[in-house]
Structure formats: C-alpha cells, structure tokens
Amino acid sequence: MHYHLIGICGTAMASLAGMLQARGAVVTGSDENVYPPMSTMLEQLKISVAHGYDARHLEPAPDCVVIGNA
C-alpha cells in the first residue's frame, strides 16, 4: 500500500511515516517547511519528500493520502 503524507515534516507525521514504512508500506510525502530534525530522519529512512504542495506530488496516485493539521 502507498501512503502520501501531506505535512510529513511535522513530528507526528514523520513518526507515522516511519511506522507505516516499518509495516511494509510505501511512504512518500510533501511539506512546505522541510528542515531537521525530521527531514534528517526521513532522509535516513529513504522516504521521499517533495517540497511544497502540488497535485503533481500525488503522481502516481497513492492508495491513501493523510493530511496533517499544521
């Protein structure tokens, strides 16, 4: 299953990304503000993070999109 997390660099969303990946999911994400420490963690996990918010980041279409509240 492929999850795309919008707002992935928030503490909760980055942690969720790591947990989903650990369970075998493909995880991608996007965020306007990409900076350590969460960007470093996502990079170490090899989770792709797109900068900014654009519908093109949802290609190919994920099975599930999770939107953060920040």
Backbone as a printed PyTorch tensor [residue, N CA C, xyz], in Angstrom:
tensor([[[ 0.8410, -1.1710,  0.0000],
         [ 0.0000,  0.0000,  0.0000],
         [ 0.8880,  1.2360,  0.0000]],

        [[ 0.4770,  2.2580, -0.7410],
         [ 1.2360,  3.5070, -0.8530],
         [ 0.4910,  4.6230, -0.1260]],

        [[ 1.1620,  5.2160,  0.8580],
         [ 0.6230,  6.3470,  1.6070],
         [ 1.3960,  7.6020,  1.2210]],

        [[ 0.6820,  8.7160,  1.0390],
         [ 1.3230, 10.0150,  0.8430],
         [ 0.8820, 10.9060,  1.9900]],

        [[ 1.8500, 11.4390,  2.7420],
         [ 1.5590, 12.2640,  3.9090],
         [ 1.8310, 13.7240,  3.5830]],

        [[ 0.7860, 14.5390,  3.6230],
         [ 0.9260, 15.9770,  3.3940],
         [ 1.1860, 16.6270,  4.7490]],

        [[ 2.3200, 17.3310,  4.8360],
         [ 2.7740, 17.8700,  6.1150],
         [ 3.6780, 16.8760,  6.8280]],

        [[ 4.4240, 16.1050,  6.0440],
         [ 5.2130, 14.9780,  6.5560],
         [ 6.3320, 15.3810,  7.5130]],

        [[ 6.7540, 16.6380,  7.5010],
         [ 7.8800, 17.0230,  8.3560],
         [ 7.4690, 17.4310,  9.7660]],

        [[ 6.1980, 17.3380, 10.0780],
         [ 5.7770, 17.5370, 11.4630],
         [ 6.1990, 16.3340, 12.2950]],

        [[ 6.3380, 16.5310, 13.5810],
         [ 6.8040, 15.4560, 14.4560],
         [ 5.9140, 14.2240, 14.3810]],

        [[ 4.6100, 14.4210, 14.4730],
         [ 3.6900, 13.2740, 14.4420],
         [ 3.6530, 12.6180, 13.0650]],

        [[ 3.6190, 13.4230, 12.0160],
         [ 3.5160, 12.8660, 10.6630],
         [ 4.7860, 12.1120, 10.2710]],

        [[ 5.9550, 12.6390, 10.6200],
         [ 7.2020, 11.9410, 10.3040],
         [ 7.2820, 10.6250, 11.0700]],

        [[ 6.8250, 10.6330, 12.3140],
         [ 6.8000,  9.3940, 13.0990],
         [ 5.8450,  8.3850, 12.4840]],

        [[ 4.6700,  8.8490, 12.0510],
         [ 3.7080,  7.9760, 11.3740],
         [ 4.3270,  7.4030, 10.1040]],

        [[ 5.0430,  8.2290,  9.3510],
         [ 5.6940,  7.7590,  8.1230],
         [ 6.6480,  6.6080,  8.4270]],

        [[ 7.4470,  6.7580,  9.4740],
         [ 8.3720,  5.6970,  9.8570],
         [ 7.6600,  4.4210, 10.2730]],

        [[ 6.5670,  4.5650, 11.0110],
         [ 5.8090,  3.3790, 11.4380],
         [ 5.1610,  2.6720, 10.2510]],

        [[ 4.5950,  3.4450,  9.3310],
         [ 3.9740,  2.8370,  8.1470],
         [ 5.0140,  2.0880,  7.3220]],

        [[ 6.1800,  2.7160,  7.1430],
         [ 7.2430,  2.0700,  6.3770],
         [ 7.6970,  0.7870,  7.0660]],

        [[ 7.8110,  0.8160,  8.3800],
         [ 8.2360, -0.3730,  9.1330],
         [ 7.2510, -1.5240,  8.9620]],

        [[ 5.9940, -1.2050,  8.6820],
         [ 4.9730, -2.2320,  8.4560],
         [ 4.9060, -2.6580,  6.9910]],

        [[ 5.8460, -2.1540,  6.1670],
         [ 5.9400, -2.6000,  4.7870],
         [ 5.2850, -1.7070,  3.7560]],

        [[ 4.7520, -0.5710,  4.1670],
         [ 4.0960,  0.3380,  3.2230],
         [ 5.1240,  1.1730,  2.4690]],

        [[ 4.7370,  1.6000,  1.2830],
         [ 5.4970,  2.6030,  0.5350],
         [ 5.0080,  3.9520,  1.0430]],

        [[ 5.9390,  4.8190,  1.4370],
         [ 5.5610,  6.1090,  2.0040],
         [ 6.2730,  7.2270,  1.2580]],

        [[ 5.5010,  8.2250,  0.8470],
         [ 6.0400,  9.4590,  0.2890],
         [ 5.3650, 10.5970,  1.0370]],

        [[ 5.8590, 11.8010,  0.8210],
         [ 5.2340, 12.9280,  1.4930],
         [ 5.6150, 14.2480,  0.8690]],

        [[ 4.9590, 15.2830,  1.3460],
         [ 5.2710, 16.6370,  0.9000],
         [ 5.0860, 17.5890,  2.0730]],

        [[ 5.8390, 18.6930,  2.0160],
         [ 5.7360, 19.6950,  3.0690],
         [ 6.3320, 20.9940,  2.5570]],

        [[ 5.8200, 22.0900,  3.0690],
         [ 6.3260, 23.4160,  2.7090],
         [ 7.6310, 23.7150,  3.4370]],

        [[ 7.7230, 23.2860,  4.6880],
         [ 8.8920, 23.5710,  5.5230],
         [ 9.6180, 22.2720,  5.8440]],

        [[10.7200, 22.0550,  5.1480],
         [11.4900, 20.8160,  5.3010],
         [12.8140, 21.1710,  5.9790]],

        [[12.9680, 20.7310,  7.2370],
         [14.1980, 21.0490,  7.9700],
         [14.3960, 20.0310,  9.0920]],

        [[15.6570, 19.9240,  9.5820],
         [15.9550, 18.9880, 10.6630],
         [15.1820, 19.3680, 11.9310]],

        [[14.9590, 18.4010, 12.7770],
         [15.4800, 17.0380, 12.7450],
         [14.6240, 16.0570, 11.9370]],

        [[13.3750, 16.4220, 11.6220],
         [12.5060, 15.4490, 10.9500],
         [12.9740, 15.1600,  9.5280]],

        [[13.4720, 16.1650,  8.8140],
         [13.9530, 15.9130,  7.4500],
         [15.1270, 14.9400,  7.4670]],

        [[15.9670, 15.0270,  8.4790],
         [17.1030, 14.1100,  8.6080],
         [16.6160, 12.6850,  8.8470]],

        [[15.6330, 12.5380,  9.7220],
         [15.0810, 11.2130,  9.9990],
         [14.4700, 10.6080,  8.7320]],

        [[13.6840, 11.3980,  8.0020],
         [13.0420, 10.8980,  6.7810],
         [14.0830, 10.5270,  5.7270]],

        [[15.1450, 11.3230,  5.6390],
         [16.2320, 11.0160,  4.7000],
         [16.9050,  9.6980,  5.0750]],

        [[17.1570,  9.4840,  6.3560],
         [17.7750,  8.2360,  6.8080],
         [16.8880,  7.0310,  6.5010]],

        [[15.5750,  7.2310,  6.5460],
         [14.6300,  6.1580,  6.2300],
         [14.4060,  6.0040,  4.7240]],

        [[15.0170,  6.9080,  3.9510],
         [14.8790,  6.9110,  2.4900],
         [13.4180,  7.1100,  2.0630]],

        [[12.7220,  7.9720,  2.8050],
         [11.3520,  8.3500,  2.4650],
         [11.4240,  9.6210,  1.6300]],

        [[10.8570,  9.5740,  0.4440],
         [10.8930, 10.6920, -0.4880],
         [ 9.9930, 11.8260, -0.0090]],

        [[10.5710, 13.0340,  0.0690],
         [ 9.8210, 14.2150,  0.4950],
         [ 9.8770, 15.2560, -0.6160]],

        [[ 8.7050, 15.6520, -1.1150],
         [ 8.6050, 16.7030, -2.1280],
         [ 8.4270, 18.0400, -1.4080]],

        [[ 9.0740, 19.0740, -1.9190],
         [ 8.9740, 20.4010, -1.3170],
         [ 7.7500, 21.1240, -1.8570]],

        [[ 6.9640, 21.6770, -0.9600],
         [ 5.7680, 22.4170, -1.3420],
         [ 4.5650, 21.5050, -1.5040]],

        [[ 3.4620, 22.1490, -1.8570],
         [ 2.2010, 21.4230, -2.0330],
         [ 1.7600, 21.5740, -3.4800]],

        [[ 1.6580, 20.4630, -4.1830],
         [ 1.2940, 20.4750, -5.5970],
         [ 0.6280, 19.1500, -5.9180]],

        [[-0.4420, 19.1970, -6.6680],
         [-1.1620, 17.9690, -7.0370],
         [-0.2610, 16.9830, -7.7680]],

        [[ 0.7630, 17.4820, -8.4380],
         [ 1.6860, 16.5850, -9.1600],
         [ 2.4600, 15.6710, -8.2150]],

        [[ 2.5270, 16.0390, -6.9290],
         [ 3.1960, 15.1720, -5.9530],
         [ 2.4010, 13.8910, -5.7080]],

        [[ 1.1670, 13.8530, -6.1810],
         [ 0.3120, 12.6750, -5.9900],
         [ 0.3250, 11.7700, -7.2140]],

        [[ 1.3590, 11.8660, -8.0270],
         [ 1.5150, 11.0030, -9.2010],
         [ 2.7790, 10.1720, -9.0180]],

        [[ 2.6780,  8.8540, -9.1110],
         [ 1.4650,  8.0690, -9.3170],
         [ 0.5620,  8.1450, -8.0840]],

        [[-0.7080,  7.9340, -8.3070],
         [-1.7060,  8.1020, -7.2510],
         [-1.4620,  7.1310, -6.0960]],

        [[-1.3750,  7.6560, -4.8700],
         [-1.2410,  6.7750, -3.7060],
         [-2.5790,  6.1120, -3.3830]],

        [[-2.5240,  5.0670, -2.5830],
         [-3.7480,  4.4110, -2.1210],
         [-4.4450,  5.2380, -1.0450]],

        [[-3.6630,  6.0000, -0.2900],
         [-4.2170,  6.7740,  0.8190],
         [-3.4160,  8.0660,  0.9810]],

        [[-4.1150,  9.1790,  1.1790],
         [-3.4780, 10.4640,  1.4610],
         [-3.8480, 10.8570,  2.8870]],

        [[-2.8310, 11.1960,  3.6770],
         [-3.0440, 11.6320,  5.0570],
         [-2.6170, 13.0930,  5.1280]],

        [[-3.5040, 13.9470,  5.6400],
         [-3.2270, 15.3810,  5.7040],
         [-3.0080, 15.7800,  7.1550]],

        [[-1.8300, 16.3680,  7.4190],
         [-1.5240, 16.8330,  8.7670],
         [-2.2820, 18.1100,  9.0820]],

        [[-2.3750, 18.4370, 10.3610],
         [-3.1540, 19.6000, 10.7630],
         [-2.3460, 20.8730, 10.9370]],

        [[-1.0660, 20.8270, 10.7220],
         [-0.2480, 22.0230, 10.9420],
         [-0.2420, 22.9230,  9.7960]]])
